[in-house]
mmCIF file of C-alpha atoms in Angstrom:
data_model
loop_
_atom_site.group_PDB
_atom_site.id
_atom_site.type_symbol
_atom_site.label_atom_id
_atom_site.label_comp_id
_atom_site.label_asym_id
_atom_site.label_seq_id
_atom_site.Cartn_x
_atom_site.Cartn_y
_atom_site.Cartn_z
ATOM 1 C CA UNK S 283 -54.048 4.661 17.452
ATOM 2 C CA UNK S 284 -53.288 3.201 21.101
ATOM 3 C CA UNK S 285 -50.891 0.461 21.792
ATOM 4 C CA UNK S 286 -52.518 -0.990 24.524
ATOM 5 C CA UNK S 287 -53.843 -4.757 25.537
ATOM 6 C CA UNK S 288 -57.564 -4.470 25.394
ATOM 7 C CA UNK S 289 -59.283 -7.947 25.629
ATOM 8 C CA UNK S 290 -59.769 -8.357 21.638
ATOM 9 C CA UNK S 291 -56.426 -7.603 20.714
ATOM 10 C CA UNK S 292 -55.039 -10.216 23.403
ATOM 11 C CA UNK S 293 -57.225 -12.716 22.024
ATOM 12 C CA UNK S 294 -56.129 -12.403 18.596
ATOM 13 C CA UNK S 295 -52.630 -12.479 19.882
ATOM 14 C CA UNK S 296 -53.774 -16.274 21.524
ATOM 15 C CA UNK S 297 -55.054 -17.065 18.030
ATOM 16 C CA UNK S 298 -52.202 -16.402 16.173
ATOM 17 C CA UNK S 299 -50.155 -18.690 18.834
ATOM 18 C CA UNK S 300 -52.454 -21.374 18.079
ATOM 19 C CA UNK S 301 -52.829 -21.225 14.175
ATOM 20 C CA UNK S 302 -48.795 -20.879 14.463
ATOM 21 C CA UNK S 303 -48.286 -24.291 15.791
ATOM 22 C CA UNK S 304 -50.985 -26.034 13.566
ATOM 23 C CA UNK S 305 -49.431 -23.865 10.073
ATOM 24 C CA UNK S 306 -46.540 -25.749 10.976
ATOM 25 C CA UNK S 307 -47.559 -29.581 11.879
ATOM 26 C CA UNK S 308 -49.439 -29.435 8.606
ATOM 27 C CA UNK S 309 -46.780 -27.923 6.572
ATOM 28 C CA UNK S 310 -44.518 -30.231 7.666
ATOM 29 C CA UNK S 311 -47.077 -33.233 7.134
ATOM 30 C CA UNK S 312 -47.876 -31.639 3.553
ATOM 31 C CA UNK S 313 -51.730 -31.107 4.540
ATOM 32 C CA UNK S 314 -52.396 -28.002 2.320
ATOM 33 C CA UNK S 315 -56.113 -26.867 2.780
ATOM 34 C CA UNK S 316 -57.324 -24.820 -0.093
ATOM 35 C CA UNK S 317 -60.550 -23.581 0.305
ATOM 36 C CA UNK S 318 -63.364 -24.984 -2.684
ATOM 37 C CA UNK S 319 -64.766 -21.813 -3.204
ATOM 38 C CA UNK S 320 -63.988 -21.725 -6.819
ATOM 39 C CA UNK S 321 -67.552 -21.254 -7.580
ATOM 40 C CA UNK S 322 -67.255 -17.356 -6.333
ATOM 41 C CA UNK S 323 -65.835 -14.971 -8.624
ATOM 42 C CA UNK S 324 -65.157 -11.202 -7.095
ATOM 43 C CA UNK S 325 -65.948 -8.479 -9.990
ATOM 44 C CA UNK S 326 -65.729 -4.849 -8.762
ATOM 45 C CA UNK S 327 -68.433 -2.402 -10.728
ATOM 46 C CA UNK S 328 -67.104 0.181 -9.341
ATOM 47 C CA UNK S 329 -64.125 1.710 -7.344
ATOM 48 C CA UNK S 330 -64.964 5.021 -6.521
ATOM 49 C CA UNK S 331 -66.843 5.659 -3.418
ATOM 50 C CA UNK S 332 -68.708 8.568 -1.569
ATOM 51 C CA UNK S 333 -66.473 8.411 1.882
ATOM 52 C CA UNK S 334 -62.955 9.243 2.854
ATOM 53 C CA UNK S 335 -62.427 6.816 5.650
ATOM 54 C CA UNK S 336 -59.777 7.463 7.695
ATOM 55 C CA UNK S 337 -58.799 4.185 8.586
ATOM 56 C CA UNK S 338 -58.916 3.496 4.449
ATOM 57 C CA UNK S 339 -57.048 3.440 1.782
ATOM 58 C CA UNK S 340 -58.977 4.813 -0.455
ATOM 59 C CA UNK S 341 -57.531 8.427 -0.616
ATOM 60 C CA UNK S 342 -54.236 6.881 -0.970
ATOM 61 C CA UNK S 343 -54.505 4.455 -3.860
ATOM 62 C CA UNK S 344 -53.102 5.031 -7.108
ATOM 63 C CA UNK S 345 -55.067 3.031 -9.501
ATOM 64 C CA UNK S 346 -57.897 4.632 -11.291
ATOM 65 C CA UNK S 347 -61.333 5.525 -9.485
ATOM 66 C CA UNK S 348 -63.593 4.444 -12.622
ATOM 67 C CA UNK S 349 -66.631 2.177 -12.853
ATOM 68 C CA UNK S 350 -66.769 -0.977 -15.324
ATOM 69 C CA UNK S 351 -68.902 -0.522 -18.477
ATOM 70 C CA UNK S 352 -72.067 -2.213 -19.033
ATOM 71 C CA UNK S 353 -70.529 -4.486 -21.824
ATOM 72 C CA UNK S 354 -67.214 -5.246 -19.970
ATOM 73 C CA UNK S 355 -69.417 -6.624 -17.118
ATOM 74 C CA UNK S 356 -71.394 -8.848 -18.791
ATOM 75 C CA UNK S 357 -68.709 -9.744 -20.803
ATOM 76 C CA UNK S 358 -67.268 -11.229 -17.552
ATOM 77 C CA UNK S 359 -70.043 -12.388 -16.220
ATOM 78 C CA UNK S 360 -70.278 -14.312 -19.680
ATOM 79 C CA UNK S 361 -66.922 -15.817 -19.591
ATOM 80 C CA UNK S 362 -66.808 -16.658 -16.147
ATOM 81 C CA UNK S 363 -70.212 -18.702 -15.949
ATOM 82 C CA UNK S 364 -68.812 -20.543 -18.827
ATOM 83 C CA UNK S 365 -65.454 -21.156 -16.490
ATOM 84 C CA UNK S 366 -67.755 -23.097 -13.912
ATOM 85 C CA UNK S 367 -68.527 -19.745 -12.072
ATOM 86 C CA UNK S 368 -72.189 -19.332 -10.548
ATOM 87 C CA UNK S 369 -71.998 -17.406 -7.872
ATOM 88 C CA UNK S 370 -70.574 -13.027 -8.057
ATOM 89 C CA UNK S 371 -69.227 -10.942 -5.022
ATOM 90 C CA UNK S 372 -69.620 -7.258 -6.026
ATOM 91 C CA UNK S 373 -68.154 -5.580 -3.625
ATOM 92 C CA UNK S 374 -64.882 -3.183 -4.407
ATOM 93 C CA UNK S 375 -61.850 -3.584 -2.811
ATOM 94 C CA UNK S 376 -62.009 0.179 -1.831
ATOM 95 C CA UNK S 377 -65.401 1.748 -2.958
ATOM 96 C CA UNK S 378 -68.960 1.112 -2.939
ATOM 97 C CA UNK S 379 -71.208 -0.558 -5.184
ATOM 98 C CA UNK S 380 -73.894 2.264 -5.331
ATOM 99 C CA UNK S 381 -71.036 4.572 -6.621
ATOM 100 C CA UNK S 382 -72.442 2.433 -10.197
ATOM 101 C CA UNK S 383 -75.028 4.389 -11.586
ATOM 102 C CA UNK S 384 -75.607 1.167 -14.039
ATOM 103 C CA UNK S 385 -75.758 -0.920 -10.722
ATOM 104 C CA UNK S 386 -79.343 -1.840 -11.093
ATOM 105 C CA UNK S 387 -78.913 -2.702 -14.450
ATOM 106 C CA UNK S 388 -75.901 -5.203 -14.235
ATOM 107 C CA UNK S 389 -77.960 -6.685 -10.746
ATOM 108 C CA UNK S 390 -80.895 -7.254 -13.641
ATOM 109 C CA UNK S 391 -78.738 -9.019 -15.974
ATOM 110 C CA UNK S 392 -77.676 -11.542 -13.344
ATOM 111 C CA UNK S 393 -80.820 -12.050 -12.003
ATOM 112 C CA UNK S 394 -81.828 -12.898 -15.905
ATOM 113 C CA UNK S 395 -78.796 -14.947 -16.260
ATOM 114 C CA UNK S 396 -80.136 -18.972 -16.344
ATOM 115 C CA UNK S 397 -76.606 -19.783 -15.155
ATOM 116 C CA UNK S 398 -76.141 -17.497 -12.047
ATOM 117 C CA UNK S 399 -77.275 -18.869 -8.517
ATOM 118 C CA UNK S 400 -76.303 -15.427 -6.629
ATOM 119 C CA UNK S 401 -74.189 -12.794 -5.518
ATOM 120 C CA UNK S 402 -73.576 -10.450 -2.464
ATOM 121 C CA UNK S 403 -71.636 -7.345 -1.539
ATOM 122 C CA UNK S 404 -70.574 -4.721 0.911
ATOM 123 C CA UNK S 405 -72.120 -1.167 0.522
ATOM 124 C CA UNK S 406 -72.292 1.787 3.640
ATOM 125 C CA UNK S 407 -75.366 2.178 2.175
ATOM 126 C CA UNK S 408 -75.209 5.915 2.107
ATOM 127 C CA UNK S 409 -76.026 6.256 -1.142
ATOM 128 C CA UNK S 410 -79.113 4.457 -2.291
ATOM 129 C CA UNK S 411 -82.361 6.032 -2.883
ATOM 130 C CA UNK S 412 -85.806 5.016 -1.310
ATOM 131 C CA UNK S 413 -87.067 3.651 -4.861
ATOM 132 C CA UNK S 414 -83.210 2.069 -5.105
ATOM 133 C CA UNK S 415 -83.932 -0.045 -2.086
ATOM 134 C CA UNK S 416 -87.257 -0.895 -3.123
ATOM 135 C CA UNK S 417 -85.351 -2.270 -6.101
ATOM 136 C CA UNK S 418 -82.913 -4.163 -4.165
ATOM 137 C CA UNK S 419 -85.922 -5.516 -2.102
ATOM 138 C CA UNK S 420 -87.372 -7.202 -4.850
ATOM 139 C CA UNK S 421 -84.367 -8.997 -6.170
ATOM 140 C CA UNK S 422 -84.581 -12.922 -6.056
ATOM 141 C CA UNK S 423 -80.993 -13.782 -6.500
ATOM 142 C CA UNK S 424 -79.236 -11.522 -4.249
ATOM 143 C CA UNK S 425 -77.949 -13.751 -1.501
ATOM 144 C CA UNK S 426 -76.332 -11.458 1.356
ATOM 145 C CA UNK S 427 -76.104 -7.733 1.673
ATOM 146 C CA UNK S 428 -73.576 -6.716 4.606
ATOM 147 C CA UNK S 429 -74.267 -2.990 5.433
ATOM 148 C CA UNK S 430 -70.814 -1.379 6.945
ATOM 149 C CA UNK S 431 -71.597 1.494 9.650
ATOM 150 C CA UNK S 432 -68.798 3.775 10.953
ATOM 151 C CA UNK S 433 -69.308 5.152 14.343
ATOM 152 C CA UNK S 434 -71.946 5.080 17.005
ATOM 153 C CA UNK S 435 -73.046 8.622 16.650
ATOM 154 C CA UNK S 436 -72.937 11.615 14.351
ATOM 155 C CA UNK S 437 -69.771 13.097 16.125
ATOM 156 C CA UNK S 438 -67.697 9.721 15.716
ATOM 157 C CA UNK S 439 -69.549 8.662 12.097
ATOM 158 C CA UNK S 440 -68.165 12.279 11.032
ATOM 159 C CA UNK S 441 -65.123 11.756 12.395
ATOM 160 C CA UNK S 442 -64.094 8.608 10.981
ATOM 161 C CA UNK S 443 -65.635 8.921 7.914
ATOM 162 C CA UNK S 444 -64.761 12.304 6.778
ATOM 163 C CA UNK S 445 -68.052 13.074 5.751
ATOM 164 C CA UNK S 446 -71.073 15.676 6.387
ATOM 165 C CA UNK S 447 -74.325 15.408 8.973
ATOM 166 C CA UNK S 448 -76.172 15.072 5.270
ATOM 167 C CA UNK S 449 -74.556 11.958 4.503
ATOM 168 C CA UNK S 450 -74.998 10.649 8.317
ATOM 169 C CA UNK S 451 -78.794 11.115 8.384
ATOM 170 C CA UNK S 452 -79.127 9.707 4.669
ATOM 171 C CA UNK S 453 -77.722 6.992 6.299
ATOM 172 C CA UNK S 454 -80.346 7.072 9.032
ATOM 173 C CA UNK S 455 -83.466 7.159 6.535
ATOM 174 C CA UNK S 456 -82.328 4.249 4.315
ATOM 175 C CA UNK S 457 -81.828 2.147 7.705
ATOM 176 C CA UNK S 458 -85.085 3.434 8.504
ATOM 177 C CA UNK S 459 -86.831 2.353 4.965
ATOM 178 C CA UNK S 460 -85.304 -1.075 4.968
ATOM 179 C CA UNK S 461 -86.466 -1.753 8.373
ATOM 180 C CA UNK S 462 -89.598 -1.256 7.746
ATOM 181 C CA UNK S 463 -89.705 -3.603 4.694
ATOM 182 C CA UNK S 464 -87.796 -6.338 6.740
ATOM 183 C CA UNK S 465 -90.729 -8.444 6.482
ATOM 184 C CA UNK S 466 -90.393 -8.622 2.321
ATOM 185 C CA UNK S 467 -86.648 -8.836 2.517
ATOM 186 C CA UNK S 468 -85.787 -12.337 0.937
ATOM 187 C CA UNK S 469 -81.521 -11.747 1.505
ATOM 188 C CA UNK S 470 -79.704 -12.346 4.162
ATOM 189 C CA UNK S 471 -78.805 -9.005 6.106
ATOM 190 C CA UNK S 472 -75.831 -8.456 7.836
ATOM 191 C CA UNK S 473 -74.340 -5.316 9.755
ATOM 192 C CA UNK S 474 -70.908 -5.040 10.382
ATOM 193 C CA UNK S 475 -70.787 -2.345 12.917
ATOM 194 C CA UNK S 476 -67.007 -0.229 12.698
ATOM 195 C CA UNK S 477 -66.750 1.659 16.524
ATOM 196 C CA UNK S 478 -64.188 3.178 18.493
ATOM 197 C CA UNK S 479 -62.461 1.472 21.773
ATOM 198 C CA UNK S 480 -63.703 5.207 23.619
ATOM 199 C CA UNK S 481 -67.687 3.944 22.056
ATOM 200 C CA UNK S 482 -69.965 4.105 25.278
ATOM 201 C CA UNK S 483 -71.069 0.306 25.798
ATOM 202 C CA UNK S 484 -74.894 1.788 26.048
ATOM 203 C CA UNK S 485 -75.893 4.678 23.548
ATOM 204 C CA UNK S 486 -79.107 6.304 23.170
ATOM 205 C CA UNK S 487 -77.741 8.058 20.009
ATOM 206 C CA UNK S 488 -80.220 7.311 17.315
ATOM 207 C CA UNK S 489 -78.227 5.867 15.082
ATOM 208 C CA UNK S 490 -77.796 3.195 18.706
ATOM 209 C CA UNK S 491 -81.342 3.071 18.377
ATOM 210 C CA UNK S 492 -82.034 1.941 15.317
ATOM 211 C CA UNK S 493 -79.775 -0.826 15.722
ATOM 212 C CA UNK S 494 -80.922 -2.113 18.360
ATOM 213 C CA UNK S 495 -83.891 -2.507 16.806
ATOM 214 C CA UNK S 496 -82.433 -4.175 14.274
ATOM 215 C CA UNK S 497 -80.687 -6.751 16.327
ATOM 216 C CA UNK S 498 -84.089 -6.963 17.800
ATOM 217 C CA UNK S 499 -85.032 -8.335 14.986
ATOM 218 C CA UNK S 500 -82.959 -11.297 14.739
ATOM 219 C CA UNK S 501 -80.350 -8.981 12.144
ATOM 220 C CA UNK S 502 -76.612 -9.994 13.464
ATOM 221 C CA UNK S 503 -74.997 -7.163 13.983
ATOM 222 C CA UNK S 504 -71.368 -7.543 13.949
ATOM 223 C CA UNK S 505 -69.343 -5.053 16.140
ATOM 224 C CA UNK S 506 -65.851 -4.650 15.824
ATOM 225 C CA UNK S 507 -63.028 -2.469 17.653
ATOM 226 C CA UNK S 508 -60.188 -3.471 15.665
ATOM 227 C CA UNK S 509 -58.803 -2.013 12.245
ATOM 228 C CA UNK S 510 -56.834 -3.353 9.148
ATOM 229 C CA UNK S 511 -53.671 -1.847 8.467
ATOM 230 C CA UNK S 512 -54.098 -2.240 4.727
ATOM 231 C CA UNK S 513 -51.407 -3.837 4.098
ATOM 232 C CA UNK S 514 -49.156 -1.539 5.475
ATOM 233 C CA UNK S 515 -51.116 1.777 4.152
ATOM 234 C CA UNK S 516 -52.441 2.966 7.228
ATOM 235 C CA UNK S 517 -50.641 3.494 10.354
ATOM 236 C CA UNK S 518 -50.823 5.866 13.498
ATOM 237 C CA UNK S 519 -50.887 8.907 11.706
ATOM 238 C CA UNK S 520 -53.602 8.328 9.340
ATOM 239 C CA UNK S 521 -55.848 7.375 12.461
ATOM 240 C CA UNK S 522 -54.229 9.873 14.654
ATOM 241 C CA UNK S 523 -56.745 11.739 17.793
ATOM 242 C CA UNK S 524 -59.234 8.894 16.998
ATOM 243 C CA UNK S 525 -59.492 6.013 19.863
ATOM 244 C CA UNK S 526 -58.518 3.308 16.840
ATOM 245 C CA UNK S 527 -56.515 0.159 17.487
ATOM 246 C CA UNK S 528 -54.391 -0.977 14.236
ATOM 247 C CA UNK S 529 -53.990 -4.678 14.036
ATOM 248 C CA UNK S 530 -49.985 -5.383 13.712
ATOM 249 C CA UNK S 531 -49.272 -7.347 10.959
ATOM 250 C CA UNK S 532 -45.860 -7.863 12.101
ATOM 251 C CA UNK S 533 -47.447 -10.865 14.983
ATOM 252 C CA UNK S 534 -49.531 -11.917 12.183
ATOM 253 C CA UNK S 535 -47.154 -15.741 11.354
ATOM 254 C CA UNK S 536 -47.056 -16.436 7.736
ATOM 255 C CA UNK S 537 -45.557 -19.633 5.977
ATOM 256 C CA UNK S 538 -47.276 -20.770 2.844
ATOM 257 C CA UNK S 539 -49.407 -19.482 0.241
ATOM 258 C CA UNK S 540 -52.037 -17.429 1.576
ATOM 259 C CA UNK S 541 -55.536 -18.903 0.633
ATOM 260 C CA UNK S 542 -56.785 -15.320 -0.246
ATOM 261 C CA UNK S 543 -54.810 -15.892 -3.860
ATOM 262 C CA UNK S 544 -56.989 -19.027 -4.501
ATOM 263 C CA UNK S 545 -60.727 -17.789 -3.399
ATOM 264 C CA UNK S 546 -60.924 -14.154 -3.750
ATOM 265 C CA UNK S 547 -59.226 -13.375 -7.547
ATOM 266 C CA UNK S 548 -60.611 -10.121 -8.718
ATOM 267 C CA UNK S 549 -61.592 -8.092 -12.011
ATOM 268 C CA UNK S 550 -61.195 -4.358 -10.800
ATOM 269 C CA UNK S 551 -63.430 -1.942 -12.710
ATOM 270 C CA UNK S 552 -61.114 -1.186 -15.408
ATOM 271 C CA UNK S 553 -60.564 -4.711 -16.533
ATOM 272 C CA UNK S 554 -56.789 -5.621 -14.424
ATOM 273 C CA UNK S 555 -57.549 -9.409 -12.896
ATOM 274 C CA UNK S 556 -55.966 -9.103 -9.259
ATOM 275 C CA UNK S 557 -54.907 -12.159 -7.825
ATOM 276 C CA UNK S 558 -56.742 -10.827 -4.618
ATOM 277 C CA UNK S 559 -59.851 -8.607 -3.628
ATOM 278 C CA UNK S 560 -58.575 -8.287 0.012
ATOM 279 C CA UNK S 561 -56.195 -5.782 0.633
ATOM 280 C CA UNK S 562 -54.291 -5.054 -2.376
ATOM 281 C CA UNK S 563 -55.379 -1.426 -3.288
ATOM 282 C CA UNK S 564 -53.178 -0.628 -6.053
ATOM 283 C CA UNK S 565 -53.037 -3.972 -7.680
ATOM 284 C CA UNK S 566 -49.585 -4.925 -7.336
ATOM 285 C CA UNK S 567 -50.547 -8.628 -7.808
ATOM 286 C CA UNK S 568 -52.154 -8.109 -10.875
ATOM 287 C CA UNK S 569 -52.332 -11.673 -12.831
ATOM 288 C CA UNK S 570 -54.089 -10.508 -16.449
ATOM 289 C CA UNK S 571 -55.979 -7.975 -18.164
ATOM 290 C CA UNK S 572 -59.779 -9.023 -19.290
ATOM 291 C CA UNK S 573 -59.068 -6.711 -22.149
ATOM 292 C CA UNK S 574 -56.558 -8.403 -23.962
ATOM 293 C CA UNK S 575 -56.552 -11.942 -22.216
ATOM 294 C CA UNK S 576 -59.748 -14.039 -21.667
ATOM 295 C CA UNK S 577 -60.497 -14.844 -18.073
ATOM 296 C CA UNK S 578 -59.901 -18.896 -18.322
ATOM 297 C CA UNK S 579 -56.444 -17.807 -19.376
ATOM 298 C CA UNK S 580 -55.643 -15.795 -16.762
ATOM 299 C CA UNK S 581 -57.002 -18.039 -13.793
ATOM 300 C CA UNK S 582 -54.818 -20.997 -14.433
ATOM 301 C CA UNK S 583 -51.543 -22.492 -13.798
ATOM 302 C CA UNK S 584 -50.716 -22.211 -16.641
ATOM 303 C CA UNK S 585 -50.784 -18.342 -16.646
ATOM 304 C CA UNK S 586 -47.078 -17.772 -14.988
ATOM 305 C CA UNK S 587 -48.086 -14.425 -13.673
ATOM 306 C CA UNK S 588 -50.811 -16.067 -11.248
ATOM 307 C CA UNK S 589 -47.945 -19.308 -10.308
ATOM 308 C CA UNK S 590 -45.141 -16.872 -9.724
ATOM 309 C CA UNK S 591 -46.952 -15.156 -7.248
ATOM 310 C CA UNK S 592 -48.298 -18.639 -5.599
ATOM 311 C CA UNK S 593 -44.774 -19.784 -5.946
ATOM 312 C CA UNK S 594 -43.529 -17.002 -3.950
ATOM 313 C CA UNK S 595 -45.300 -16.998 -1.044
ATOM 314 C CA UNK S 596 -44.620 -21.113 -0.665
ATOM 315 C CA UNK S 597 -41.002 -20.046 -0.654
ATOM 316 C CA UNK S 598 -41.616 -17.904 2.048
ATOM 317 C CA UNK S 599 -40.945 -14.566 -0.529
ATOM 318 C CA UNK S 600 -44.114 -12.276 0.151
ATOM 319 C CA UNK S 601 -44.279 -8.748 -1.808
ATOM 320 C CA UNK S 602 -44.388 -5.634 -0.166
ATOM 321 C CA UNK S 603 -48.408 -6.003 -0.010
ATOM 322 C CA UNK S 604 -48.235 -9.119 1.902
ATOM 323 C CA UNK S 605 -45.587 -8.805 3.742
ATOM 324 C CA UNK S 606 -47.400 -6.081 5.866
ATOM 325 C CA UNK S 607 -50.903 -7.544 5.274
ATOM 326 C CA UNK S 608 -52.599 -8.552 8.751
ATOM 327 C CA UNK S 609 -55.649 -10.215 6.689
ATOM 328 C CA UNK S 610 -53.158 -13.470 5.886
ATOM 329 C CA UNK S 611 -54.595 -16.378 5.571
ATOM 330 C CA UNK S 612 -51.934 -19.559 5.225
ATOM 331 C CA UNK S 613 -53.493 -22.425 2.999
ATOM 332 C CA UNK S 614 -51.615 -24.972 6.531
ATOM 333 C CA UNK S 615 -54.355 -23.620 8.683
ATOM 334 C CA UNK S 616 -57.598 -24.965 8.810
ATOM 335 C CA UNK S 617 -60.244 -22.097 9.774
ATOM 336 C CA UNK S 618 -62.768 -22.804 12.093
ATOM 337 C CA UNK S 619 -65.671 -21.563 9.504
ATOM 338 C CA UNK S 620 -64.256 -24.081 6.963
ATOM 339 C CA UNK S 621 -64.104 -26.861 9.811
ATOM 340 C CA UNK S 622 -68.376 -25.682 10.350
ATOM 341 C CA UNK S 623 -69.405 -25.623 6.833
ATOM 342 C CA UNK S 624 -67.653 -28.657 6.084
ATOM 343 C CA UNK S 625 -65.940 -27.387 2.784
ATOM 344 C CA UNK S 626 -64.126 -28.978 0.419
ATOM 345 C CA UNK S 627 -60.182 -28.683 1.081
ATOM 346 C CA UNK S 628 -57.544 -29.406 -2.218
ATOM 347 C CA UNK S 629 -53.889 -29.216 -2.355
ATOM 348 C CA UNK S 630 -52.328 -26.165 -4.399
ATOM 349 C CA UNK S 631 -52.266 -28.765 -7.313
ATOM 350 C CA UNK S 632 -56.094 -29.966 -6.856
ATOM 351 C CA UNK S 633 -57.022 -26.674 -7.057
ATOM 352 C CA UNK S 634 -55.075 -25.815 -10.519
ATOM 353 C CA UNK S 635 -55.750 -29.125 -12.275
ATOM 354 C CA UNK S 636 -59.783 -28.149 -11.739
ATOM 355 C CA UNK S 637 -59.182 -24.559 -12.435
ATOM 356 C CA UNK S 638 -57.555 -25.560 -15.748
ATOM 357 C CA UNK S 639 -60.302 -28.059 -16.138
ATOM 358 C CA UNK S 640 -62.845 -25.279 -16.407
ATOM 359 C CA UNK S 641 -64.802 -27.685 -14.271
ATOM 360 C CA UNK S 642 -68.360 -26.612 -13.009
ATOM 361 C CA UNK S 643 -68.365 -26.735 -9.067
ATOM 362 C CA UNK S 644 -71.332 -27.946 -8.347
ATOM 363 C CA UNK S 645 -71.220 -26.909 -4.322
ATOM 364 C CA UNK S 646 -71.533 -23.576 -3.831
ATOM 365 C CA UNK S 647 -69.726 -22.000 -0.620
ATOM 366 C CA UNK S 648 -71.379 -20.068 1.583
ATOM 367 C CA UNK S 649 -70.686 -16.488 0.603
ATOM 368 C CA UNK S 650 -67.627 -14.893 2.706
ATOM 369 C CA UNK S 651 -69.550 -12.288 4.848
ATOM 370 C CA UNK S 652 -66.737 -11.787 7.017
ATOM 371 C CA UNK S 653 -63.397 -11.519 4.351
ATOM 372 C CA UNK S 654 -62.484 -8.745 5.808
ATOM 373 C CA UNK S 655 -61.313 -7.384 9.303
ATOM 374 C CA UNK S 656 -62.637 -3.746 7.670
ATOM 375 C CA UNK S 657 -65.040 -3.770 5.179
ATOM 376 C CA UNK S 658 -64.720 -1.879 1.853
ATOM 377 C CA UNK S 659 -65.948 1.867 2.467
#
């Protein structure tokens, strides 16, 4: 990890200044901007992946590396559709989704659901078969797939990821086979592309090649030097002889409830409801239990487990989690994205009163391709 002041950590310094001052003009004017994207429910299949990033988690975490059953799934799926839900982000907090051997089978059921309009999720997209991603081809429901790629070569994708050349040029062939079928592909593609600040700008690796083709294509492809600190879980050490910047969560300004605890509640693969799919690895804002408590119960004010923790954070009292979390997102600043897509904003209280309401949102949001500053190995 270098401490240094490359141009993209500057600029999110200038940010930070800026979303400071407006935070507090619209705290003090009570303007609280809760995102409407109560439509969007995060379920994790699975939490068990085939990497061992080194700028994640995932070796680290102490809850369990499982993957939901078949029934528990639909079960939620069931329960949440009847909450107002229509709309499913699959994509582990640390995992990936292809770690599911059922995966295909829970996609099926909610593309045979009558009440569900989509879903989405990360993968590295290591693990797939040829026939799997025929399969995911044909779906008609699935909405956006954002592929995460370590590296710019085999050296640095070996590096970073802790893997083998193997999984590297599995990588390569499943690129490869859904290029090809780009022409049938009906969801929106997305590449978020993990390098280095010592990447060459220009590489004729062929893993650089076949992105650039890609891009070629009209596919964004998302590059990114900087990486999450997990919420205080990784640090220099963990990163250590590897040219990676960690962002600082201690310039990150927080005052008010972070959104986060209002748009991206979780069920983790062995039933725990998380009050947030973002960066809270071992589920120390757990709200409920889908195994003993039905889901309408647990996302509500009325559950005291999910206010205390929204409480909290208005108070200014953050847990451990968020206190070093650089992913913050204060409900007194008005993103830009939110601003473009023109979405609904409530007040902490709008939001409960509808969530208790069991009210169908009729405006879906536009899934949240970007949630995260590293995406989910």
């Amino acid at each position: 990890m270098r401490l240094i002041s490359a141009p993209h950590v500057v600029a999110r310094a200038a940010r930070n200044v800026i979303s400071m001052a407006e935070i507090k003009l619209n705290r003090a004017m009570g303007r609280e901007r809760v995102p409407s994207q109560a439509d969007i429910l995060f379920i994790e299949t699975s939490s068990t992946c085939n990497l061992k990033c080194r700028f994640c988690p995932y070796e680290k975490k102490s809850t369990v590396k499982t993957t939901m059953s078949a029934a528990m799934f639909q079960d939620c799926v069931a329960q949440a559709v009847a909450m107002g839900y229509r709309n499913f982000d699959l994509t582990p907090c640390t995992g990936d989704v292809f770690m599911d051997r059922r995966i295909f089978k829970n996609l099926q059921f909610l593309e045979d659901h009558p009440e569900v309009e989509g879903y989405h999720f990360f993968t590295n997209f290591s693990i797939p078969k040829p026939q799997q991603i025929e399969q995911l081809i044909g779906l008609k429901k699935l909405k956006v797939v954002t592929i995460s790629i370590y590296g710019h070569d085999l050296q640095s994708f070996v590096a970073i990821t802790k893997s083998t050349e193997k999984v590297y040029q599995r990588l390569l062939g499943n690129l490869e086979i859904l290029y090809s079928a780009l022409a049938k592909v009906k969801f929106r593609l997305v590449i978020g592309h993990r390098v280095t600040t010592d990447a060459p700008r220009r590489s004729d690796s062929d893993l650089a090649q076949v992105l650039e083709r890609f891009k070629q294509r009209g596919i964004p492809i998302r590059t990114s030097h900087l990486y999450s600190n997990w919420g205080g879980l990784i640090g220099a050490a963990d990163v250590e002889g590897l040219s990676i910047d960690i962002i600082d969560a201690r310039k990150t300004y927080k005052n008010g409830a972070c959104s986060m605890l209002f748009t991206t509640v979780q069920v983790l693969a062995n039933g725990v409801v998380n009050a947030c799919a973002c960066r809270d690895v071992n589920a120390t804002l757990q709200i409920g239990d889908l195994k003993t408590t039905p889901l309408r119960d647990i996302i509500s004010g009325k559950n005291p487990a999910f206010r205390q923790i929204i409480d909290e954070q208005q108070r200014g009292e953050f847990r451990p989690i968020c206190q070093s979390c650089d992913f913050y997102k204060s409900i007194y600043h008005h993103r830009q994205r939110d601003r473009v897509a023109s979405t609904e904003m409530l007040s902490i209280q709008q939001f409960v009163d509808r969530a208790d309401a069991h009210e169908t949102f009729a405006e879906p949001s536009e899934p949240e391709t970007e949630r995260v500053a590293a995406p989910p190995v």
